[in-house]
Coordinates of C-alpha atoms in Angstrom, one line a residue:
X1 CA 29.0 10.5 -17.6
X2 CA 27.9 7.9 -15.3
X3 CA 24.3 8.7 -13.8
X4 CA 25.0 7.3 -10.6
X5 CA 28.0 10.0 -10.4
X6 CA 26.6 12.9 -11.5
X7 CA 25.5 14.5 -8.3
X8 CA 22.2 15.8 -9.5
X9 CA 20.3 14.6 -6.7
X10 CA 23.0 14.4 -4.1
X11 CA 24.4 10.9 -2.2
X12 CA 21.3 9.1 -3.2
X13 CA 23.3 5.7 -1.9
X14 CA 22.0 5.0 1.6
X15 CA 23.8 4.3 4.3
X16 CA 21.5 1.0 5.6
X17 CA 22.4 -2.2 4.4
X18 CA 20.5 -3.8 1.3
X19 CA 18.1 -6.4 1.2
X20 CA 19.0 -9.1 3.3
X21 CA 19.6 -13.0 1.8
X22 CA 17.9 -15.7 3.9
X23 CA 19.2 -19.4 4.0
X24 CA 17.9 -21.9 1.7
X25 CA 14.7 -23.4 2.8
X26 CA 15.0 -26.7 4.3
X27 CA 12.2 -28.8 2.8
X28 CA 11.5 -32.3 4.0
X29 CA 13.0 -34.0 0.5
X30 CA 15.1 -36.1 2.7
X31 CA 12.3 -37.2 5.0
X32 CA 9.9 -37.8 2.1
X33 CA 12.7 -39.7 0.2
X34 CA 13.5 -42.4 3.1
X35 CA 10.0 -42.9 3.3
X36 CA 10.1 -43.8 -0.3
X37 CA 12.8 -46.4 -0.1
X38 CA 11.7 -47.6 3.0
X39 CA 8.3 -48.3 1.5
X40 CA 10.3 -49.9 -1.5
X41 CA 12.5 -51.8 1.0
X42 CA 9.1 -53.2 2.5
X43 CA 6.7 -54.6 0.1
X44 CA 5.2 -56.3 3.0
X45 CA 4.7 -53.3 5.1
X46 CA 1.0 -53.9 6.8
X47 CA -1.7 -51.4 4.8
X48 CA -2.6 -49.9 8.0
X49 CA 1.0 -49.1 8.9
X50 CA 1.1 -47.6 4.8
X51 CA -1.9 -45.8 5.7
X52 CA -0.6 -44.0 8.8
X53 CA 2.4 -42.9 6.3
X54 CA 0.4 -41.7 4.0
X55 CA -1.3 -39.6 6.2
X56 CA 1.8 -38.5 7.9
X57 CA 2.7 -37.4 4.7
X58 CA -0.4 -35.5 3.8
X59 CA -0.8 -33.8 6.5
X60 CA 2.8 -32.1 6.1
X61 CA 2.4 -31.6 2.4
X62 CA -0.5 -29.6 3.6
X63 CA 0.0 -27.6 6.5
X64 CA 0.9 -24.0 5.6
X65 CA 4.3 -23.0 5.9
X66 CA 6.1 -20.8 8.1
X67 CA 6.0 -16.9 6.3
X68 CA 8.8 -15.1 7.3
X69 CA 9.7 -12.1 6.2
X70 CA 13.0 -10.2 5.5
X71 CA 15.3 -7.9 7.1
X72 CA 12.6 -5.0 6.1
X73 CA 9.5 -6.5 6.8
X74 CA 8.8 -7.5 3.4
X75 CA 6.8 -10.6 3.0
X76 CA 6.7 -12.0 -0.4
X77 CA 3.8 -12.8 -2.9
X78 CA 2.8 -16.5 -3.2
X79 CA 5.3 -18.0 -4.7
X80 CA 5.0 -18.7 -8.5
X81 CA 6.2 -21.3 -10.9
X82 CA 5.6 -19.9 -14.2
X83 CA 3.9 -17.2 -16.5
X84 CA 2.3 -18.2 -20.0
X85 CA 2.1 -14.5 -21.4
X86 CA -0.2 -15.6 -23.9
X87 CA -2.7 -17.2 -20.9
X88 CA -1.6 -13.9 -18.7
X89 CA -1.9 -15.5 -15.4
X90 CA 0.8 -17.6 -13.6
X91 CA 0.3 -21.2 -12.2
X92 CA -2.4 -21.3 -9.1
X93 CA -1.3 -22.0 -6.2
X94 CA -3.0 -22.6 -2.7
X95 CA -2.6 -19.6 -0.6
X96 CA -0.6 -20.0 2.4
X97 CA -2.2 -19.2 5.9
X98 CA -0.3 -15.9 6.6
X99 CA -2.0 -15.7 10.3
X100 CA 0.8 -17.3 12.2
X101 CA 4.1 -15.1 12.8
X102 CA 4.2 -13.4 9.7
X103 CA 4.4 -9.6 9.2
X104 CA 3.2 -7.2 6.5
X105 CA 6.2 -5.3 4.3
X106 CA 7.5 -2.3 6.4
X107 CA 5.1 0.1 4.4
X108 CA 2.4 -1.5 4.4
X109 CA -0.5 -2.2 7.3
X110 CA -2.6 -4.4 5.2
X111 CA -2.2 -7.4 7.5
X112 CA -5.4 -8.0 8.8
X113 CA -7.0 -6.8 4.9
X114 CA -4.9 -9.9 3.7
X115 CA -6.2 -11.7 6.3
X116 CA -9.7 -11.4 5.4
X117 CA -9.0 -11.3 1.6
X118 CA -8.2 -15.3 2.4
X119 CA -11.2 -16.0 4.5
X120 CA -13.4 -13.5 3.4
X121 CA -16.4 -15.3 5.8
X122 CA -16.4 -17.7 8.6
X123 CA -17.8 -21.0 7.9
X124 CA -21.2 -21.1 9.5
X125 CA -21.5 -22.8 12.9
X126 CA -23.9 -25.8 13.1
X127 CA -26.9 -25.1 15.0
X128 CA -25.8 -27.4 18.3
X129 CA -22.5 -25.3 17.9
X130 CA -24.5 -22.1 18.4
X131 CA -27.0 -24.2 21.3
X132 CA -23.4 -24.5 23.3
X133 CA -22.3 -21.1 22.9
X134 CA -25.3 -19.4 23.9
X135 CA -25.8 -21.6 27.1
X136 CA -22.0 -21.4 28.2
X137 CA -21.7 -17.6 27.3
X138 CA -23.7 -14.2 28.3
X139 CA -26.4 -12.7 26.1
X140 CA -24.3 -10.4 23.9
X141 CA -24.1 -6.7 23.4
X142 CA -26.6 -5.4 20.8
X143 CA -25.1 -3.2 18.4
X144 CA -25.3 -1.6 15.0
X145 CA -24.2 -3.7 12.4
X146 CA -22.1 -1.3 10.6
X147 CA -19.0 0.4 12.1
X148 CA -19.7 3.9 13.7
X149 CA -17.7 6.9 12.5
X150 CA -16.0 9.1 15.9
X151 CA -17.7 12.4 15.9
X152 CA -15.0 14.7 14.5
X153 CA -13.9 17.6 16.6
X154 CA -14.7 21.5 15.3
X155 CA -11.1 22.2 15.5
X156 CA -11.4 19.4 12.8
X157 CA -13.8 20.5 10.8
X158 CA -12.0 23.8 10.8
X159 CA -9.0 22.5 9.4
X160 CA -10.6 20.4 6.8
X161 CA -12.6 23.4 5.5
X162 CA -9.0 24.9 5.4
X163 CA -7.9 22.3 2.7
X164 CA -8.2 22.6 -1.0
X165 CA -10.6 19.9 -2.4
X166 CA -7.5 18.7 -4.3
X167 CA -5.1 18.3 -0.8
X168 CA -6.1 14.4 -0.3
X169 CA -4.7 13.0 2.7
X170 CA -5.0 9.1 3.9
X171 CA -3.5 6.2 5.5
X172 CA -2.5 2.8 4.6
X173 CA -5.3 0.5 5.2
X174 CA -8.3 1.0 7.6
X175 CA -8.4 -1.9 9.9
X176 CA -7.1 -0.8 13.7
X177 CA -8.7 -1.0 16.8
X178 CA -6.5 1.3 18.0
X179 CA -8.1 4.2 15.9
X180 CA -11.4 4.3 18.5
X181 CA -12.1 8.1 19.1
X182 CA -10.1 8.8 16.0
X183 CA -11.6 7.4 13.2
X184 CA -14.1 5.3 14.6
X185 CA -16.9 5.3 17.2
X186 CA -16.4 2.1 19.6
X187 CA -14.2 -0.9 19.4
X188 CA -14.4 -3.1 16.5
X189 CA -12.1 -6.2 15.9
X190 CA -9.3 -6.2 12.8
X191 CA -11.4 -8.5 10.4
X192 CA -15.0 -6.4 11.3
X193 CA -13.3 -2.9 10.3
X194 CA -11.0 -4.6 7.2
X195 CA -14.8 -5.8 5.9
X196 CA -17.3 -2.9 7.1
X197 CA -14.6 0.0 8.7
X198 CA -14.3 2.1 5.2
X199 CA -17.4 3.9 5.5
X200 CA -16.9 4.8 8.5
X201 CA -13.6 5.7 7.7
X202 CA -14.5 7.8 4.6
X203 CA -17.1 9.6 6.9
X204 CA -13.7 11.8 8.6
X205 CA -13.1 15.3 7.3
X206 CA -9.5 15.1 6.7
X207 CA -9.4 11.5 5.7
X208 CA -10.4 11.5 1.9
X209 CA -7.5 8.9 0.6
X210 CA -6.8 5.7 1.4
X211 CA -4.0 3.0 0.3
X212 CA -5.4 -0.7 -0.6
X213 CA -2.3 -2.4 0.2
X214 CA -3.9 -6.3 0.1
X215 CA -3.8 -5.9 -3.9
X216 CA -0.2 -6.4 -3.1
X217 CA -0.4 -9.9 -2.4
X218 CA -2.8 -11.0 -4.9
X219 CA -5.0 -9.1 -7.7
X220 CA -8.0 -8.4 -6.8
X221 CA -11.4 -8.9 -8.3
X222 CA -13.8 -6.1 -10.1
X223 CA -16.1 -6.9 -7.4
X224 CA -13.3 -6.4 -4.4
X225 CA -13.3 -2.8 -5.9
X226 CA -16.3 -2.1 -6.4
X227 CA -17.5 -2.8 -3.1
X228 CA -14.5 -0.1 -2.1
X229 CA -15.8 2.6 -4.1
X230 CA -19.3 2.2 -3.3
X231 CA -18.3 2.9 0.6
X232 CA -16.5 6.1 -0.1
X233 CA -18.0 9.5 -1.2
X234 CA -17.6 10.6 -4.9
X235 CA -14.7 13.4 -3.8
X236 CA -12.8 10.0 -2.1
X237 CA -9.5 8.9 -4.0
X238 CA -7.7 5.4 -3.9
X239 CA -3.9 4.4 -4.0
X240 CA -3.9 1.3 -5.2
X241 CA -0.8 -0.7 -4.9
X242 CA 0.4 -3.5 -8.1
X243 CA 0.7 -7.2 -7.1
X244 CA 4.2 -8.1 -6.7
X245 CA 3.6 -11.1 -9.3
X246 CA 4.2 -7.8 -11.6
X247 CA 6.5 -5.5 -10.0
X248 CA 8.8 -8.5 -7.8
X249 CA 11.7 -9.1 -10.4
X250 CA 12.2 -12.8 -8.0
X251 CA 10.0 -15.6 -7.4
X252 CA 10.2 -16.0 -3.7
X253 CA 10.1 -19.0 -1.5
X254 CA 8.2 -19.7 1.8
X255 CA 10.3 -17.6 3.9
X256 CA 11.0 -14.9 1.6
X257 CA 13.8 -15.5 -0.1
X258 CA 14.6 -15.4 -3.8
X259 CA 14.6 -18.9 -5.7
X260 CA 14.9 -18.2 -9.6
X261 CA 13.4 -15.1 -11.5
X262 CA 10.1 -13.9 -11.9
X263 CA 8.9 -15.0 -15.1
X264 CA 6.1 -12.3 -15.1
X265 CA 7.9 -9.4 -13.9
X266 CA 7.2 -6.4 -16.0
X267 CA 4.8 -7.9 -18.1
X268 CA 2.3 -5.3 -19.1
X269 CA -0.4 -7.8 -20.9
X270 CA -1.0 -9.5 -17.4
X271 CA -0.5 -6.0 -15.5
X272 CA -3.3 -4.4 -17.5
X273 CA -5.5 -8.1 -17.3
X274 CA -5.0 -8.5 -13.8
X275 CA -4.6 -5.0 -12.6
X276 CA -5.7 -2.0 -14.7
X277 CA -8.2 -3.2 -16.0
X278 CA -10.6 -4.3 -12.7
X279 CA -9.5 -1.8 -10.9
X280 CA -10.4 1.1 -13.2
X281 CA -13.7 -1.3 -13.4
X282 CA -14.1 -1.1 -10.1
X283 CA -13.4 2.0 -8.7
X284 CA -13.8 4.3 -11.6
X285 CA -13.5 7.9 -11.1
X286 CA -12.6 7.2 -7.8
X287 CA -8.8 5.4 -8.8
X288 CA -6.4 7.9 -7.6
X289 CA -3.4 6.6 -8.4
X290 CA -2.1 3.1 -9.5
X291 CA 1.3 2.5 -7.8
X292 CA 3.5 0.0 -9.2
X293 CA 5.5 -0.2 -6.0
X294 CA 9.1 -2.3 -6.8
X295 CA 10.6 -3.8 -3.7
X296 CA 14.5 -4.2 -3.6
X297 CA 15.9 -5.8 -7.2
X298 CA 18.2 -8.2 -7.0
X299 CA 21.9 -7.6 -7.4
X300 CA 22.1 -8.7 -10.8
X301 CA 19.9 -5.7 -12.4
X302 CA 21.2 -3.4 -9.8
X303 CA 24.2 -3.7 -11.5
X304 CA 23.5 -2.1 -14.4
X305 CA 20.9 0.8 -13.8
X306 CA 20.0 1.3 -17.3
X307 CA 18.9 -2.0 -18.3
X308 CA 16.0 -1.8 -15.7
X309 CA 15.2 1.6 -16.7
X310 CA 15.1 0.4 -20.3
X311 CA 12.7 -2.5 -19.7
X312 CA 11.3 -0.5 -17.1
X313 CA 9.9 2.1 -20.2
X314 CA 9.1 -0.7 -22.5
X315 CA 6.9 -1.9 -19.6
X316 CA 5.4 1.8 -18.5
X317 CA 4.6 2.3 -22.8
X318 CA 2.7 -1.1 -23.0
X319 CA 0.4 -0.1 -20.1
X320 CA -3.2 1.0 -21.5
X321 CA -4.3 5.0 -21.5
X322 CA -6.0 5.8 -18.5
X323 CA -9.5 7.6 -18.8
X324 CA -9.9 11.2 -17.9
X325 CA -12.8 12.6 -15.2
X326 CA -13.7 15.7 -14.0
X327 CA -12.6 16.9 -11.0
X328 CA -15.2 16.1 -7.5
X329 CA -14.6 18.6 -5.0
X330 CA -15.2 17.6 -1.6
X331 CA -17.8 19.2 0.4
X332 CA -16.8 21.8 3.3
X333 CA -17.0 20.5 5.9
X334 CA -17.8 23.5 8.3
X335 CA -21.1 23.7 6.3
X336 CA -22.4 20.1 6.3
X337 CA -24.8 20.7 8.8
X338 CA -26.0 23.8 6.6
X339 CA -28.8 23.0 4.1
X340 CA -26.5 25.1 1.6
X341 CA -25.0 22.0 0.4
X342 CA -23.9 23.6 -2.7
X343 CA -21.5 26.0 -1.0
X344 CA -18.1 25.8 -2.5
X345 CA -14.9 24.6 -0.5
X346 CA -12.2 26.9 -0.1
X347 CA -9.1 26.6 -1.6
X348 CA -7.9 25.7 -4.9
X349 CA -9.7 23.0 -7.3
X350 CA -7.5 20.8 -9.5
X351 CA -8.0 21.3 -13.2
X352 CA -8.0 17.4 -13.8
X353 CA -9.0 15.0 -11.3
X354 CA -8.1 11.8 -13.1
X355 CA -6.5 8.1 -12.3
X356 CA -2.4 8.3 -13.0
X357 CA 0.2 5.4 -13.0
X358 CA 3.4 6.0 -10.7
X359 CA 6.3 4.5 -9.9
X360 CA 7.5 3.7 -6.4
X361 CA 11.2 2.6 -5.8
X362 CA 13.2 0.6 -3.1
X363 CA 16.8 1.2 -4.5
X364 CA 18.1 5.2 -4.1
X365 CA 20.6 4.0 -7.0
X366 CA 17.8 4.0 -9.3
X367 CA 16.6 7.7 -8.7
X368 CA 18.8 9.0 -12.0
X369 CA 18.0 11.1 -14.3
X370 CA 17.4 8.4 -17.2
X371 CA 15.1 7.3 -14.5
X372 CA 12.9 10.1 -14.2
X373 CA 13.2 11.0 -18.1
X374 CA 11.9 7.3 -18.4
X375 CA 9.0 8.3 -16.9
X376 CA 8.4 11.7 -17.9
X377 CA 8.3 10.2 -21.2
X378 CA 5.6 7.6 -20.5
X379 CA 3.5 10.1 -18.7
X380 CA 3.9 8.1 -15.7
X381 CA 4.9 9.9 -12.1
X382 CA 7.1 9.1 -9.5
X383 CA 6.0 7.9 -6.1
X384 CA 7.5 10.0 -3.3
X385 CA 8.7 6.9 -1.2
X386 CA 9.2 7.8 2.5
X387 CA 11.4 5.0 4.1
X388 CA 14.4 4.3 5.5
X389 CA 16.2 3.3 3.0
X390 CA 15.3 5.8 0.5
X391 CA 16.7 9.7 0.6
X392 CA 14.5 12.0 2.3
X393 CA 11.6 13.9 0.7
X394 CA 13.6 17.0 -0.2
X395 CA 16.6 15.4 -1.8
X396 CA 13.5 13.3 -3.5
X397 CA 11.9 16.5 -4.6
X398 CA 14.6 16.9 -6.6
X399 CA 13.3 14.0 -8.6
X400 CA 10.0 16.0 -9.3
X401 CA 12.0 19.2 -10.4
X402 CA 13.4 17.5 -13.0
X403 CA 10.2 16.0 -13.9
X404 CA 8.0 19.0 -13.9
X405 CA 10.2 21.8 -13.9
X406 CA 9.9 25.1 -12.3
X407 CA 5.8 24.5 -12.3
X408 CA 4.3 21.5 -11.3
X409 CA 2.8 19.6 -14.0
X410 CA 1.2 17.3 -12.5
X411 CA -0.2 15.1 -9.2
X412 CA 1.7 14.9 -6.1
X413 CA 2.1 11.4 -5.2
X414 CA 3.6 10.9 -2.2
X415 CA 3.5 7.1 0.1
X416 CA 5.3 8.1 4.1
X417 CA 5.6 4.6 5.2
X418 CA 7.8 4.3 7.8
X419 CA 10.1 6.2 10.3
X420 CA 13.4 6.7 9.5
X421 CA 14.6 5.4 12.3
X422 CA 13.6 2.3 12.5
X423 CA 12.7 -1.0 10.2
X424 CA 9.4 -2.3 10.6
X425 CA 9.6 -4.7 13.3
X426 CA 11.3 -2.2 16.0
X427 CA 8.2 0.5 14.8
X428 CA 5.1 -1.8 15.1
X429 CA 6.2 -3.2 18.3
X430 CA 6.8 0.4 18.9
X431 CA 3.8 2.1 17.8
X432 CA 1.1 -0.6 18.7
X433 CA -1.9 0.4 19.2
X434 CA -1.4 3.1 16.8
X435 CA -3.2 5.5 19.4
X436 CA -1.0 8.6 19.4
X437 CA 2.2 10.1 18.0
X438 CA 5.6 8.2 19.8
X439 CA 7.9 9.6 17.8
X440 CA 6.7 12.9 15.8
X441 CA 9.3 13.8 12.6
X442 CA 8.4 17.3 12.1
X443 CA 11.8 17.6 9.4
X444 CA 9.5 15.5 7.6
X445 CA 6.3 16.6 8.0
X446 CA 7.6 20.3 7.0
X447 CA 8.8 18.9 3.9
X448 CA 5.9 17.6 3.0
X449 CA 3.9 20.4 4.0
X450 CA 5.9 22.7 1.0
X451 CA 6.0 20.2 -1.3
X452 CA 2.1 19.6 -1.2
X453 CA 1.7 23.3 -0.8
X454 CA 3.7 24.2 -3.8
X455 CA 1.2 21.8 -6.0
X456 CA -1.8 22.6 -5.0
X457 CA -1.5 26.1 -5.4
X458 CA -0.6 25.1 -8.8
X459 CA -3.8 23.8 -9.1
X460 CA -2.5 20.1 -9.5
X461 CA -4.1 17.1 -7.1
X462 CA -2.1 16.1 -4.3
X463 CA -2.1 12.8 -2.6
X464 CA -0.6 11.3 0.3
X465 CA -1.2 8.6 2.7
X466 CA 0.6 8.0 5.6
X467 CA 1.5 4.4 8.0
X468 CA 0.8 4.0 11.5
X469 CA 5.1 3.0 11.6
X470 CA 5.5 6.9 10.3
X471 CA 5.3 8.4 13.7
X472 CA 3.0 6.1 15.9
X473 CA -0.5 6.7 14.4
X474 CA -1.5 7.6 10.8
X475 CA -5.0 9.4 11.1
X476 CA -2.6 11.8 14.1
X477 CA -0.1 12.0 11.2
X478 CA -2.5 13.0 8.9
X479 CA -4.0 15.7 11.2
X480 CA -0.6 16.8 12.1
X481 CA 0.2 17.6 8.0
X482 CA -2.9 18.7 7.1
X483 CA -2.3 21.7 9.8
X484 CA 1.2 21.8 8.2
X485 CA 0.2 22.1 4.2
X486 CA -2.8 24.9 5.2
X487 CA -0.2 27.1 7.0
X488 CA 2.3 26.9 4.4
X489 CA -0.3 27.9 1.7
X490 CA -0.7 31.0 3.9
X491 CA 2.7 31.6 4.0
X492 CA 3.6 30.9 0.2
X493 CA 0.5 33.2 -0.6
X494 CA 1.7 36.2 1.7
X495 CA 4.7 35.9 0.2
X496 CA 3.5 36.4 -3.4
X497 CA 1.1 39.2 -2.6
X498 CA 3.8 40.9 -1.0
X499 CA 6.6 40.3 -3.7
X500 CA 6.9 43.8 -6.4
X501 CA 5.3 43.0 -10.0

């Protein structure tokens, strides 16, 4: 019986269009090729007037291209030329300046953390430079170096001490003005709270996840993570995303469109070289989940489900074992100003605590049931992927029934990334400065609430981090849920004490 037939999850098709196909690139072969004939044509050309066109030349062969993204707001990985599995890493290539008009993919806000990633430090003015700036410009502002947390609320404080340890909410990335008197104290710039914002960030009661979306765009180094983990608390969990050079079956030119095939897609040598291993490295007990996120596949290996699934498990097998920790309850946060610090949170602790792969999909087609067997097999879970062109979380959940069965059997995964209603574009322009809720999705948020619910109660970890394009401000979203999952634990718990033995 054909999978994608079979009705077990419902229509999974949806209804938007697919990925969208952008013109060819128009390079400047042509102009670079008349210069070269006209230089041939000339051997008498005057060196002054051949060193102007070599100039000309250089300076376009130079300047960053144009990053454009596509239809859903996906902008693509550097491009790539080549993968030596046996040297595990593709050809370098000079990162392109992604600061002009370029966006991040529609569930992701790492823009700003890609940024920075680039130019991690501004060169150092010289000391005339600073001479000018001081005399033309007012003494500044002093202020703390680091990035102040905003003084939570009690109501907030109540409502975290409501949550089970394991119930870990988030965002997607850290790095928005916009969150001042949310998350954070006074008004910082993109790039200061991208580099210093996580502690401060870590410091909210209901925030104890957060996705690193940069790792996207390029691996990152043992040293990026570490200095991650060592701004979070021990009960803090990361969602760490998979570089596209992995998990993008194209290689991609400079406005996002697919050139050839990715030569390293799904190669599990250079995703445990370049990506397990630092990361685990880095962040240690404090890895969450690592999310091999695959944006849509070309047409080619939607064609034939099965094939991907098949190299898909080869890949998900190859991967190393991940190491086991004990669970790290966080604190309660209604007693933090008590000198009873061991006082135990309410709720109910997970029975393991540890990193897990998952799998996060683009394509509803894919959501079969060879597909989740695939991964049930490799002991790998699957993503809960909130966007538009994905089914919604309860035709989803059907996914994780098969998976686990009547019980849950194991962490709750879940990414909400973007409004249903709208791709990326129409939502940030929307949403900006991700201050308050525009558009609240309670359908959605009372899905998640059961679904979360459900696992903890099982004793399993839960973890889910929300975008500022889900409903017009992630840390709002967050608070909103986390109200959402501790009133449906009530309910679900009322309901068993009251059902006959």
């Amino acid at each position: 019986m054909n999978e994608r037939d079979d009705g077990l999850f419902g229509a999974l098709e949806n209804d938007g269009s697919g990925a969208g196909h952008h013109p060819a690139h128009e390079d400047d072969s042509g102009t670079r090729s008349t210069e070269r004939n006209s230089a041939h044509a000339s051997p008498r050309k005057g060196t002054a007037e051949r060193r102007n066109s070599r100039n000309m030349r250089a300076v376009r062969e130079n300047s960053p291209p144009e990053t454009q993204t596509d239809l859903f707001g996906f902008v693509p990985p550097e491009p790539r030329e080549q993968c030596d599995p046996s040297v595990g890493r593709p050809a370098r290539r000079k990162p392109a300046d992604t600061t002009g008009t370029a966006s991040p993919p529609d569930d992701d806000d790492a823009s700003a953390d890609r940024d920075n990633a680039q130019r991690p430090y501004a060169a150092k003015p010289t000391r005339s430079t600073q001479s000018a700036k001081l005399a033309d410009s007012p003494a500044p502002r002093r202020r703390a170096k680091g990035v102040l947390p905003a003084e939570p609320t009690q109501d907030v404080l109540d409502l975290a001490a409501e949550l089970p340890p394991g119930v870990r909410l988030g965002t997607s990335s850290w790095s928005f003005p916009g969150w001042r008197g949310i998350v954070y104290g006074d008004d910082y710039s993109n790039s200061k709270l991208a580099r210093d914002g996580l502690a401060a960030y870590g410091a909210h009661p209901l925030l104890r996840s957060v996705s690193i979306d940069r790792s996207f765009y390029a691996p990152l180094t043992v040293t990026d993570y570490l200095r991650y983990a060592q701004q979070v608390p021990d009960h803090f969990r990361f969602i760490v995303k998979a570089p596209a050079l992995i998990t993008d079956a194209s290689v991609r030119g400079d406005r996002g469109e697919p050139v050839s095939a990715n030569p390293c897609f799904l190669n599990a040598d250079l995703a445990a070289r370049e990506f397990v291993e630092p990361c685990l490295a880095g962040l240690g007990a404090k890895a969450g989940a690592l999310v091999f996120q695959f944006p849509p596949l070309p047409d080619q290996l939607l064609a034939d489900p099965a094939v991907f699934v098949e190299r898909l498990a080869a890949f998900l097998a190859a991967l190393p074992p991940l190491p086991t920790f004990n669970a790290t309850p966080a604190p309660n946060p209604a007693s933090a100003q008590s000198t009873e610090a061991s006082e135990a949170p309410s709720g109910d602790a997970p029975t393991g605590d540890g990193p897990c792969y998952a799998v996060e999909i683009r394509d509803a087609i894919l959501l079969t049931p060879r597909f989740v067997r695939a991964l049930r097999a490799a002991g790998v879970r699957y993503c809960v992927g909130l966007h538009a062109r994905m089914p919604d979380p309860l035709r989803q959940a059907a996914a994780l029934a098969l998976m686990d069965g009547e019980t849950p059997a194991g962490p709750l995964i879940v990414r909400w990334s973007l409004h249903s209603g709208f791709k990326y574009e129409q939502a940030k322009a929307r949403y900006e400065p991700f201050d308050k809720l525009v558009d609240e999705d309670p359908h959605t948020r009372e899905a998640l609430a059961e679904l979360a619910a459900r696992y903890a109660i099982a004793g399993q970890p839960v973890l889910i981090t929300t975008n500022n394009k889900a409903e017009g401000s992630a840390p709002l979203t967050c608070a909103k849920l986390a109200r959402a999952i501790a009133d449906e634990m009530l309910r679900m718990r009322s309901d068993s004490a009251s059902m006959p033995e």
